[in-house]
GROMACS .gro file of C-alpha atoms in nm:
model
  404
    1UNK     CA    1  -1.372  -5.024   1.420
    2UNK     CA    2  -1.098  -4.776   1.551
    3UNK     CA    3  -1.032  -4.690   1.241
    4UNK     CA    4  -1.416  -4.525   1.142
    5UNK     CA    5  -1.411  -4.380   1.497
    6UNK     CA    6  -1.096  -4.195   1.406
    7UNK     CA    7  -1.211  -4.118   1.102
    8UNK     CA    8  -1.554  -3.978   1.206
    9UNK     CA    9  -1.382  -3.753   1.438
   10UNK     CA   10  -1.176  -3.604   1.195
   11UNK     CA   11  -1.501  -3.550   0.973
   12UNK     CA   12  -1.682  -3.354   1.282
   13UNK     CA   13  -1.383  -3.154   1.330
   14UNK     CA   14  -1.376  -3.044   0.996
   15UNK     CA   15  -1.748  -3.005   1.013
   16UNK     CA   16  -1.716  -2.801   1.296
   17UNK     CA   17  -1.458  -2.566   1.144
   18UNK     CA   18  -1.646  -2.499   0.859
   19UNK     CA   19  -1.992  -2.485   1.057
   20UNK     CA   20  -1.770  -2.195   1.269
   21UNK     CA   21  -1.598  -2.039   0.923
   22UNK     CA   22  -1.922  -2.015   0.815
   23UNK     CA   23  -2.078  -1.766   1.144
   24UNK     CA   24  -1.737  -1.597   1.106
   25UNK     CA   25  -1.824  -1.520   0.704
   26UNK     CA   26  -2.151  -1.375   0.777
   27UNK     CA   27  -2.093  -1.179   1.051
   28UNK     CA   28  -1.862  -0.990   0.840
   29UNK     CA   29  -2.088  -1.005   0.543
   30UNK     CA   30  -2.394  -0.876   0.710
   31UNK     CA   31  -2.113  -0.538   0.710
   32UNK     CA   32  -2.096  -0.521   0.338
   33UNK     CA   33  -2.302  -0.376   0.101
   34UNK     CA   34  -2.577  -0.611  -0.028
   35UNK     CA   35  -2.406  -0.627  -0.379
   36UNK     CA   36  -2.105  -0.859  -0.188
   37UNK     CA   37  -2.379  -1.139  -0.242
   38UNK     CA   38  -2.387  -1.147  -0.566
   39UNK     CA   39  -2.020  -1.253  -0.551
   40UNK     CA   40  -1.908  -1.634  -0.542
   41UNK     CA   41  -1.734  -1.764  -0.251
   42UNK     CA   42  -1.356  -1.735  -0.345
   43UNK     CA   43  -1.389  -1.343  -0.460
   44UNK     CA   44  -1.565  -1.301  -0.108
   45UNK     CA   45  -1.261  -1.428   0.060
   46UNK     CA   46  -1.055  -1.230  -0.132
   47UNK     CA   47  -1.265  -0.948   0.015
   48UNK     CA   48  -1.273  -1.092   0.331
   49UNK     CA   49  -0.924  -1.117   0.399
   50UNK     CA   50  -0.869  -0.750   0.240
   51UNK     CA   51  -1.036  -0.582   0.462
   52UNK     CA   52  -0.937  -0.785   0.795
   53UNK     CA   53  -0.533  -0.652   0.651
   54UNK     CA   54  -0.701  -0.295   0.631
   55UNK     CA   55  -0.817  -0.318   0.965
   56UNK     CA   56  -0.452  -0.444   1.095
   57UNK     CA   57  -0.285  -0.149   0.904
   58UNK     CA   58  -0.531   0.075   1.067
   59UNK     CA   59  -0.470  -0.030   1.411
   60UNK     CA   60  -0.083  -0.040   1.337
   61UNK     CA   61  -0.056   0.298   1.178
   62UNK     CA   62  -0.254   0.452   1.426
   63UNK     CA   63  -0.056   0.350   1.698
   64UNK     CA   64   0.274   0.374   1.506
   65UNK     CA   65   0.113   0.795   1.480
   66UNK     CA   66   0.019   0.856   1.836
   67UNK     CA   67   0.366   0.736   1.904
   68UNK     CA   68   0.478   1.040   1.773
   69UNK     CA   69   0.172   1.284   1.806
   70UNK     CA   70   0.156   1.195   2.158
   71UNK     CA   71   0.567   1.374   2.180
   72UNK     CA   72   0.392   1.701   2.037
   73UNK     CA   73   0.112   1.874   2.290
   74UNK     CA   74  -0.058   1.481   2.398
   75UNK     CA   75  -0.193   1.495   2.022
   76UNK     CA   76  -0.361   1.181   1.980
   77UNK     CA   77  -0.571   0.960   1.719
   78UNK     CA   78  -0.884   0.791   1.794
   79UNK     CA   79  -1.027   0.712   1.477
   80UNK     CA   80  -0.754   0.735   1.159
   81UNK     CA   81  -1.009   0.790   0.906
   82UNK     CA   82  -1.195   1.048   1.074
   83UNK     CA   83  -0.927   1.219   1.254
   84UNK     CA   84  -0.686   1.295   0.960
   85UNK     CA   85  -0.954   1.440   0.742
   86UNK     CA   86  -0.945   1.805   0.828
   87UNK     CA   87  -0.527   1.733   0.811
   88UNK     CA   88  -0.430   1.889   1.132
   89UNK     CA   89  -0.318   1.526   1.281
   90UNK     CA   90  -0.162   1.506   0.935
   91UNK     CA   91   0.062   1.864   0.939
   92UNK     CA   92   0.158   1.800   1.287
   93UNK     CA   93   0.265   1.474   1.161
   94UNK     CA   94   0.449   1.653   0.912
   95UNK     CA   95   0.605   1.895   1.148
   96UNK     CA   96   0.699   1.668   1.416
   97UNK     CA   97   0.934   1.451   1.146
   98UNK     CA   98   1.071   1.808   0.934
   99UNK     CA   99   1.121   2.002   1.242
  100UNK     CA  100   0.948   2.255   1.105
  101UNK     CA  101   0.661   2.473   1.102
  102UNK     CA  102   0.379   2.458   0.841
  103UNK     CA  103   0.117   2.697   0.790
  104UNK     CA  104  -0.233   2.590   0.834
  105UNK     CA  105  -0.621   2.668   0.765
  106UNK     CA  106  -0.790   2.715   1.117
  107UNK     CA  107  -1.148   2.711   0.997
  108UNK     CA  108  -1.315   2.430   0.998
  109UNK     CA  109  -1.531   2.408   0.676
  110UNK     CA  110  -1.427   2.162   0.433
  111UNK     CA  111  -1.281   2.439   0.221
  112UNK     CA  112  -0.991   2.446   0.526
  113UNK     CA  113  -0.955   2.112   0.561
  114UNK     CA  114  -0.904   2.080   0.170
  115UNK     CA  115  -0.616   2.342   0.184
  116UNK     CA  116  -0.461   2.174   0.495
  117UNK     CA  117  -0.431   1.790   0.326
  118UNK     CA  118  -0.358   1.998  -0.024
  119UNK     CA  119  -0.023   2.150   0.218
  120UNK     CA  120   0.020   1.820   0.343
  121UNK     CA  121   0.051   1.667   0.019
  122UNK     CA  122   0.270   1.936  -0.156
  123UNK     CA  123   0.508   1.912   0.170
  124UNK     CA  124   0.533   1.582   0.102
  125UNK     CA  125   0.576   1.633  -0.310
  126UNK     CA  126   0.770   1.941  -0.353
  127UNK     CA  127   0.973   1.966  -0.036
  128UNK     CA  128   1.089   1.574   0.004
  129UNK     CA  129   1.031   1.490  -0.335
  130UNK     CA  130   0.830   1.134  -0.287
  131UNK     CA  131   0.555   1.092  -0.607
  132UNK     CA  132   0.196   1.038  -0.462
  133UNK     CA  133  -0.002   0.879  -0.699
  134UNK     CA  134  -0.415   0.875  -0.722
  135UNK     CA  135  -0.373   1.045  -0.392
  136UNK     CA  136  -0.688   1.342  -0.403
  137UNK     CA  137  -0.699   1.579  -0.126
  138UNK     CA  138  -1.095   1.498  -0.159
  139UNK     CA  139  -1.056   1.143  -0.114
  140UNK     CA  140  -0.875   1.192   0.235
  141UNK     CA  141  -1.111   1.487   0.342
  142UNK     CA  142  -1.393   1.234   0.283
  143UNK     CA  143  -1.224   0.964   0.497
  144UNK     CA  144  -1.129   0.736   0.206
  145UNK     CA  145  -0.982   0.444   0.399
  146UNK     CA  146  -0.731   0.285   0.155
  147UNK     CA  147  -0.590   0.644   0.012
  148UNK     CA  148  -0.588   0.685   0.413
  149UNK     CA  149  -0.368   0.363   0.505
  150UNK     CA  150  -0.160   0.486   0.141
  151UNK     CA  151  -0.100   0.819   0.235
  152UNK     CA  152   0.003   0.692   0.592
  153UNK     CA  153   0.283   0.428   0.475
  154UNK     CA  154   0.441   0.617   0.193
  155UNK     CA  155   0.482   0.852   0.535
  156UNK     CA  156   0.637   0.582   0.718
  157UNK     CA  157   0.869   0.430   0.400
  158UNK     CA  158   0.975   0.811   0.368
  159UNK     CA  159   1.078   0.889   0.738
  160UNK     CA  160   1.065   0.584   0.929
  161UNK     CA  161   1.241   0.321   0.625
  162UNK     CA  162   1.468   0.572   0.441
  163UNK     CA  163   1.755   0.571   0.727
  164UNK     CA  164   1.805   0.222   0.732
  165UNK     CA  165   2.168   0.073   0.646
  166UNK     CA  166   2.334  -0.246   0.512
  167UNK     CA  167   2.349  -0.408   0.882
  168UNK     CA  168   2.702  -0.459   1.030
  169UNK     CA  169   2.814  -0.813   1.172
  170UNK     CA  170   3.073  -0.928   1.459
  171UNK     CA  171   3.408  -1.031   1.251
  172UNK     CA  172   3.372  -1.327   1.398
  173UNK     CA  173   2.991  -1.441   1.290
  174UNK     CA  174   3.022  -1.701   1.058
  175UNK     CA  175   2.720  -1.611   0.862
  176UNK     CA  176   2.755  -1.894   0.617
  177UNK     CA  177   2.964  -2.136   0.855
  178UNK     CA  178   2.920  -2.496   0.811
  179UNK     CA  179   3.108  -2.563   1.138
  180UNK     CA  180   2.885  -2.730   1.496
  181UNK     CA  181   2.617  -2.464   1.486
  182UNK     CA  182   2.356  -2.575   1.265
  183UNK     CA  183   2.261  -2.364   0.951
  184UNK     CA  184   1.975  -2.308   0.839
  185UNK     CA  185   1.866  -2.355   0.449
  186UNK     CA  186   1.789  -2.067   0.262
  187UNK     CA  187   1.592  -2.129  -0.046
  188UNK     CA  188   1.677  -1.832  -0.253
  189UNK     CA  189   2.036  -1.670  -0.243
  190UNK     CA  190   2.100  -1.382  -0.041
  191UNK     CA  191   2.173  -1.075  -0.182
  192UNK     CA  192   2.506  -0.906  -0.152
  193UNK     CA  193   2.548  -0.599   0.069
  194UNK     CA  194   2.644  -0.416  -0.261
  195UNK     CA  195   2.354  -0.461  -0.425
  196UNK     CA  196   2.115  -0.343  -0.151
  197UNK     CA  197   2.052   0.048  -0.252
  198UNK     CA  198   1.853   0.215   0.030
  199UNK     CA  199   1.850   0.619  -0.060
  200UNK     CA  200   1.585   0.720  -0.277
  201UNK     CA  201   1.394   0.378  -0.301
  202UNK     CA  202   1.077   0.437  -0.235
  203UNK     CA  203   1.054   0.773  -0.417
  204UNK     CA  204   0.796   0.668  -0.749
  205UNK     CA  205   0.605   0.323  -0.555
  206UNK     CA  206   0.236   0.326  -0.600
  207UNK     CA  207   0.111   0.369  -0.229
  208UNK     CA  208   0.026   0.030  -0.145
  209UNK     CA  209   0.399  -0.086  -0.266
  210UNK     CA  210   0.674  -0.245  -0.055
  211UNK     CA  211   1.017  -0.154  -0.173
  212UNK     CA  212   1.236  -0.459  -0.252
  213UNK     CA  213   1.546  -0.336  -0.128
  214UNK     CA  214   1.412  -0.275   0.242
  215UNK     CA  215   1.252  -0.657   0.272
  216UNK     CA  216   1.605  -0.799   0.121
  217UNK     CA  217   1.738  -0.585   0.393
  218UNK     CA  218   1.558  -0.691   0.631
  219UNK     CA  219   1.532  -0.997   0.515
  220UNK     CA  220   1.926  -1.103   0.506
  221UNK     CA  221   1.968  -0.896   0.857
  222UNK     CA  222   1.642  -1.133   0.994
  223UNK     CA  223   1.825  -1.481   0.846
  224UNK     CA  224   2.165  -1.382   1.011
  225UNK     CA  225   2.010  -1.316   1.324
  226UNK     CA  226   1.808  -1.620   1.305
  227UNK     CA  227   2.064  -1.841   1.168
  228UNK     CA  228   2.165  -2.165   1.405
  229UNK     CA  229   1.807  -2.148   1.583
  230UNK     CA  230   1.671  -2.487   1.519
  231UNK     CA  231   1.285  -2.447   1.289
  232UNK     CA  232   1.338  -2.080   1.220
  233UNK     CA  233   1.346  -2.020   0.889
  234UNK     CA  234   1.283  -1.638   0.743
  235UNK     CA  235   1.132  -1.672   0.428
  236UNK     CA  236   0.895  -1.353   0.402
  237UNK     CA  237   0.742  -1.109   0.651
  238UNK     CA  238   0.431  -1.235   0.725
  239UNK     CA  239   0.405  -1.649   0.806
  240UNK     CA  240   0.754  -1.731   0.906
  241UNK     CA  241   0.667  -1.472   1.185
  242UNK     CA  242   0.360  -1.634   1.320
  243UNK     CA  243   0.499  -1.893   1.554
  244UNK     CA  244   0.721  -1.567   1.797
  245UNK     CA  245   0.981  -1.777   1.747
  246UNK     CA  246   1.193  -1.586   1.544
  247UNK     CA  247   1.143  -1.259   1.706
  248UNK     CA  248   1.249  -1.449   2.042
  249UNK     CA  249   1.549  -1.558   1.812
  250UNK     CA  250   1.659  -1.244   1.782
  251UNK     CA  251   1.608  -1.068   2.081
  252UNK     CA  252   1.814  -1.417   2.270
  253UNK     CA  253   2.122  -1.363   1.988
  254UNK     CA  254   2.135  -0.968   2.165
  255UNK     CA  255   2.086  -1.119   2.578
  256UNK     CA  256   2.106  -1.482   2.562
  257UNK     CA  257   2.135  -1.455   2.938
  258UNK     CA  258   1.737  -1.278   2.971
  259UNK     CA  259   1.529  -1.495   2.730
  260UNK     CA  260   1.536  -1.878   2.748
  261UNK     CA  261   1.531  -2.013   2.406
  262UNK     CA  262   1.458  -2.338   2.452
  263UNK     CA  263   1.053  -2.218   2.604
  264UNK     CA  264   1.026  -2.115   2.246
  265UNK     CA  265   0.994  -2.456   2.175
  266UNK     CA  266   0.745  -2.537   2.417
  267UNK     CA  267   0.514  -2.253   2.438
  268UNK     CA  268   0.210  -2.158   2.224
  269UNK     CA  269   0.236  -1.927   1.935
  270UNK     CA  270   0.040  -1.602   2.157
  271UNK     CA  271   0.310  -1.720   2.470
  272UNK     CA  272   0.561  -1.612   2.253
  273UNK     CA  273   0.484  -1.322   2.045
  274UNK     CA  274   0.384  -1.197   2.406
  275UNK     CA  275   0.673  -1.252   2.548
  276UNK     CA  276   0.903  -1.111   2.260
  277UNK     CA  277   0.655  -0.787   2.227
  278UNK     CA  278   0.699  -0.726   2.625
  279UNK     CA  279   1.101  -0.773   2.631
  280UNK     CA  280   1.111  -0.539   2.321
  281UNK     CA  281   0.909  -0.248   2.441
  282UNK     CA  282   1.076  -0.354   2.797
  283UNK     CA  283   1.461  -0.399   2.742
  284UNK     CA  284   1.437  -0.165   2.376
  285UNK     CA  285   1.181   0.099   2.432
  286UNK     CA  286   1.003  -0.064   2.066
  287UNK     CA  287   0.623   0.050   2.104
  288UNK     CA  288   0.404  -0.272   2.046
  289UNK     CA  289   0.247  -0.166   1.727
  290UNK     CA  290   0.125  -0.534   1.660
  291UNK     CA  291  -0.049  -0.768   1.895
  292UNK     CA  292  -0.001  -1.109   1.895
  293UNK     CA  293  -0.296  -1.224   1.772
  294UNK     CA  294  -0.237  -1.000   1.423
  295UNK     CA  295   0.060  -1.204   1.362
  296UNK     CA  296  -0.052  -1.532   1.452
  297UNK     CA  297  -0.329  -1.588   1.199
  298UNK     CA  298  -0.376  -1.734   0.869
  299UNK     CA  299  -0.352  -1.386   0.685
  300UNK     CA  300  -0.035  -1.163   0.868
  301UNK     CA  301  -0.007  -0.832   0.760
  302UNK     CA  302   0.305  -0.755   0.543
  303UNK     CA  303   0.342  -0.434   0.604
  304UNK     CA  304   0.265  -0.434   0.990
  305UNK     CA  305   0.463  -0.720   1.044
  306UNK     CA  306   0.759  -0.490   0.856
  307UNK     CA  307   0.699  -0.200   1.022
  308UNK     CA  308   0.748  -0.371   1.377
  309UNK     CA  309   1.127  -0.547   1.223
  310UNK     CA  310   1.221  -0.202   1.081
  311UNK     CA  311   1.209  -0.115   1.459
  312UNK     CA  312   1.370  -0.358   1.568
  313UNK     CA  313   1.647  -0.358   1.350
  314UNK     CA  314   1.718  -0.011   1.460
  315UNK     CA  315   1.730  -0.118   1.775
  316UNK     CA  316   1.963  -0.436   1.706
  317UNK     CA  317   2.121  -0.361   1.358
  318UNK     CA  318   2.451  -0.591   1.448
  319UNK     CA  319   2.486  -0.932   1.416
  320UNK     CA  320   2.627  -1.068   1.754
  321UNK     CA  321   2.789  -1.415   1.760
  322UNK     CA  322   2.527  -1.714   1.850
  323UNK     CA  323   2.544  -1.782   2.213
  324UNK     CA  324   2.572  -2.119   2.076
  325UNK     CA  325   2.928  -2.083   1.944
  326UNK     CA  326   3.028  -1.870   2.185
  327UNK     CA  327   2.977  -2.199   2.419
  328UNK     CA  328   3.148  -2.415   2.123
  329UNK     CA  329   3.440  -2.188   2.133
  330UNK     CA  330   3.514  -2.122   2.488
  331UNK     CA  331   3.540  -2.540   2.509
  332UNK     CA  332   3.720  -2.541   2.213
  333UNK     CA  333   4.029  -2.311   2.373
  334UNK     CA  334   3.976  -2.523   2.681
  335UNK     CA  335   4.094  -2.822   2.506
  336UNK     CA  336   4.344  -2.641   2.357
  337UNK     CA  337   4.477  -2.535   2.603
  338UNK     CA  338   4.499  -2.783   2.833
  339UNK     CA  339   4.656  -3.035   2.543
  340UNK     CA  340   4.951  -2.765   2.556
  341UNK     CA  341   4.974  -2.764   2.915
  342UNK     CA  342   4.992  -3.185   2.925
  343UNK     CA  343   5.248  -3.129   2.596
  344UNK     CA  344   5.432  -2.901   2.772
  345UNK     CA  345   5.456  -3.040   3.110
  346UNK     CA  346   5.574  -3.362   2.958
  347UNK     CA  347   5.828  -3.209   2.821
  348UNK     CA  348   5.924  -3.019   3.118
  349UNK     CA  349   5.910  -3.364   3.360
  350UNK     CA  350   6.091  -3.597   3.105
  351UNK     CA  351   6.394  -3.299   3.101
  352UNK     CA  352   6.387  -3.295   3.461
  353UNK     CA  353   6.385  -3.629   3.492
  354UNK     CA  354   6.675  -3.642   3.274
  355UNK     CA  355   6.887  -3.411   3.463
  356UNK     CA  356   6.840  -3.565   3.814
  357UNK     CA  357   6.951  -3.894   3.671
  358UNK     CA  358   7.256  -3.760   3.549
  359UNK     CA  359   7.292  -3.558   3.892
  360UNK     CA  360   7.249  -3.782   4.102
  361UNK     CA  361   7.405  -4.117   3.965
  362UNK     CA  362   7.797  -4.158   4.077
  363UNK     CA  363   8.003  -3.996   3.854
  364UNK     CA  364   8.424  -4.103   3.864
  365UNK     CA  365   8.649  -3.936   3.602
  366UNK     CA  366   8.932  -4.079   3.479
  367UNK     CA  367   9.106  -3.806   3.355
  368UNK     CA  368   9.088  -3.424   3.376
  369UNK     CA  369   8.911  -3.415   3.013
  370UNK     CA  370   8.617  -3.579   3.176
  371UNK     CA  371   8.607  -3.357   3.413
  372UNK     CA  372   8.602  -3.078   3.239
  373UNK     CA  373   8.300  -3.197   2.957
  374UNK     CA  374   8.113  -3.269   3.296
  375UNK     CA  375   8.150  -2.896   3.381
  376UNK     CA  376   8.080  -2.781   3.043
  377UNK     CA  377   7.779  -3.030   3.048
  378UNK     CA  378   7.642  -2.845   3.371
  379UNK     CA  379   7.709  -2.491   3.287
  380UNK     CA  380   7.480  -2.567   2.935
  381UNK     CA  381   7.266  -2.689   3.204
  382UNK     CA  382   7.234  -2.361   3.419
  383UNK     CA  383   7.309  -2.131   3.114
  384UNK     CA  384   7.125  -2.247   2.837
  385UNK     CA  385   6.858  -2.535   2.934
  386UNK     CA  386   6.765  -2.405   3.301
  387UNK     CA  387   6.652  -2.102   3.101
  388UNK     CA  388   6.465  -2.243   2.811
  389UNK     CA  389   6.271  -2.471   3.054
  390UNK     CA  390   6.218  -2.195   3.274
  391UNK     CA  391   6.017  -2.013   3.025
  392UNK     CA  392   5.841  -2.366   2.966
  393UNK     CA  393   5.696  -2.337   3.361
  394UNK     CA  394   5.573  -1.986   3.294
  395UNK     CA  395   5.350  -2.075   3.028
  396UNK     CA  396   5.231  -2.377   3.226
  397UNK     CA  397   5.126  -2.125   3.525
  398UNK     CA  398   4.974  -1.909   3.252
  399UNK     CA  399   4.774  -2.157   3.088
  400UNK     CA  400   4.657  -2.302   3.421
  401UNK     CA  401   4.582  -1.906   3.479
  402UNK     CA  402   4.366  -1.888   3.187
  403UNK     CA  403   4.174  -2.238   3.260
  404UNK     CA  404   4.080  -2.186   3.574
   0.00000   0.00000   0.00000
């Protein structure tokens, strides 16, 4: 009887998530053009989950924007497919990242707004040589949204992605240590510092491409930093992210003394990508250009998701060692250490020990030879052995020094 109870449940609750999948599909639908009916279910959710990435990337760009538009005269963007179509937003853009000035149309007919995203475009082509392809200054002046979100990351791979180097790690990281501090399995091979090219990289992508060599990047700089956290595993840029753990990962590896790790493990997947947002922008001045609840869903954005790591690899490019086996090693040395001092002062006490005995027992000499190999026998003592033990109660005092 238990048994169908539990099973029952388990049949409402998946009842009620599809009853509640359901609202959720045709509340978006009732947005979309009545020929989305004629569709069958799967290509809808195809659609569906198309446009909910478009709508991330369009809250992420246009806060990853006014972070720089706001530097330049409190320029700002409201809407980023209406804003950028006369291309003002988009020169100013332009001019903020060149440092320089570019000439543009002040009317505000659509002929000027043409000739300002044509500018924009050629700035882009001629004078930093990056390929836009089925990018028509028409298409943006009309508020196309995915030429919009194109246009706007080949921006960011260009100026945001293109300074990024092979990351730098402490000497003493062992990246692929088998020692106390667990590892964690990788299920593809990382690739070699040599083989990661940066310059040029993005140069001929389509606009909705991701280069490879920034997510291997990023990718082997994400597993280092995550490597000997229990659970985290970095596999991609979009669902190994959803839990916050691994940005919390990260940011504990830089100030294990500011972020308890072990909360990680107890709080909710929101808890923590709030948390880890807050101490970034906080302790790292990284603008939150994703909110929690666009990384902890069933469909992350890639590129968002990216966009936000780029950042904070800049901000923590090196590879610190794990607080973990920083702990290990410190009680490692202890024990070191203090099995020299109970080696040494063993060997210190049985010498003494050995001398007093032969000081203090009665000593008669039959002859003036004996005598004199007694002397001999003590001036070794003071000369030679006083000295060498000495030395040996120095490094005791030392060592106590250093464990204390």
């Amino acid at each position: 009887m238990p048994t169908e109870m539990i099973t029952d449940d388990n049949n409402n609750n998946n009842n009620n998530n599809s009853f509640f999948q359901e609202i959720d599909d045709q509340d978006w639908i009732l947005e979309k053009p009545i020929s989305v009916f004629a569709l069958d279910p799967a290509d809808r959710r195809v659609l569906k989950v198309a446009d909910q990435r478009d709508s991330v990337q369009k809250k992420t760009f246009t806060k990853w924007m006014n972070f720089y538009l706001l530097q330049k005269n409190g320029l700002y963007v409201d809407d980023l497919y209406l804003d950028l179509r006369d291309g003002h937003l988009l020169l100013s853009l332009l001019e903020i990242f060149t440092n320089q000035t570019i000439p543009r149309e002040r009317g505000t007919s659509k002929f000027h707004a043409l000739r300002n995203i044509e500018r924009c475009l050629q700035c882009l082509e001629q004078d930093h040589n990056i390929r836009l392809v089925n990018i028509r200054p028409e298409e943006l002046v009309n508020g196309n949204p995915k030429l919009t979100l194109g246009l706007i990351w080949r921006i960011i791979l260009h100026f945001q992605f293109s300074d990024l180097t092979v990351p730098s790690s402490d000497e003493n990281v062992p990246i692929n240590s088998e020692e106390t501090i667990p590892s964690i399995p990788i299920s593809e091979p990382l690739p070699s510092s040599e083989s990661i090219s940066i310059k040029n990289s993005s140069k001929n992508l389509s606009i909705d491409q991701v280069p490879l060599n920034y997510r291997n990047m990023l990718l082997v700089w994400a597993r280092q930093q995550c490597q000997g956290y229990p659970g985290i595993y970095i596999e991609d840029f979009t669902h190994s992210w959803r839990n916050g753990r691994a940005f919390l990962a990260i940011l504990h590896r830089q100030n294990p003394h500011l972020i308890d790790i072990k909360q990680a493990y107890c709080h909710s997947n929101r808890e923590n990508l709030t948390q880890a947002f807050e101490f970034a922008q906080k302790h790292y001045g990284i603008t939150q250009l994703i909110d929690p609840e666009d990384v902890d869903t069933d469909e992350p954005d890639e590129k968002s998701i990216l966009l936000y790591i780029a950042y904070l690899y800049k901000a923590c490019p090196t590879i610190p060692m794990h607080p973990l086996r920083q702990e290990h090693d410190r009680i490692r040395l202890q024990g070191e250490l203090s099995l020299r001092y109970t080696n040494i002062a063993s060997d210190l006490l049985k010498w003494i020990k050995r001398k007093l005995d032969l000081l203090n027992r009665e000593v008669k000499f039959r002859n003036v030879e004996e005598f004199q190999t007694f002397e001999n026998n003590l001036q070794i003592i003071k000369h030679d052995e006083l000295s060498k033990y000495n030395q040996l109660l120095h490094q005791l005092r030392s060592i106590d020094i250093e464990l204390k």
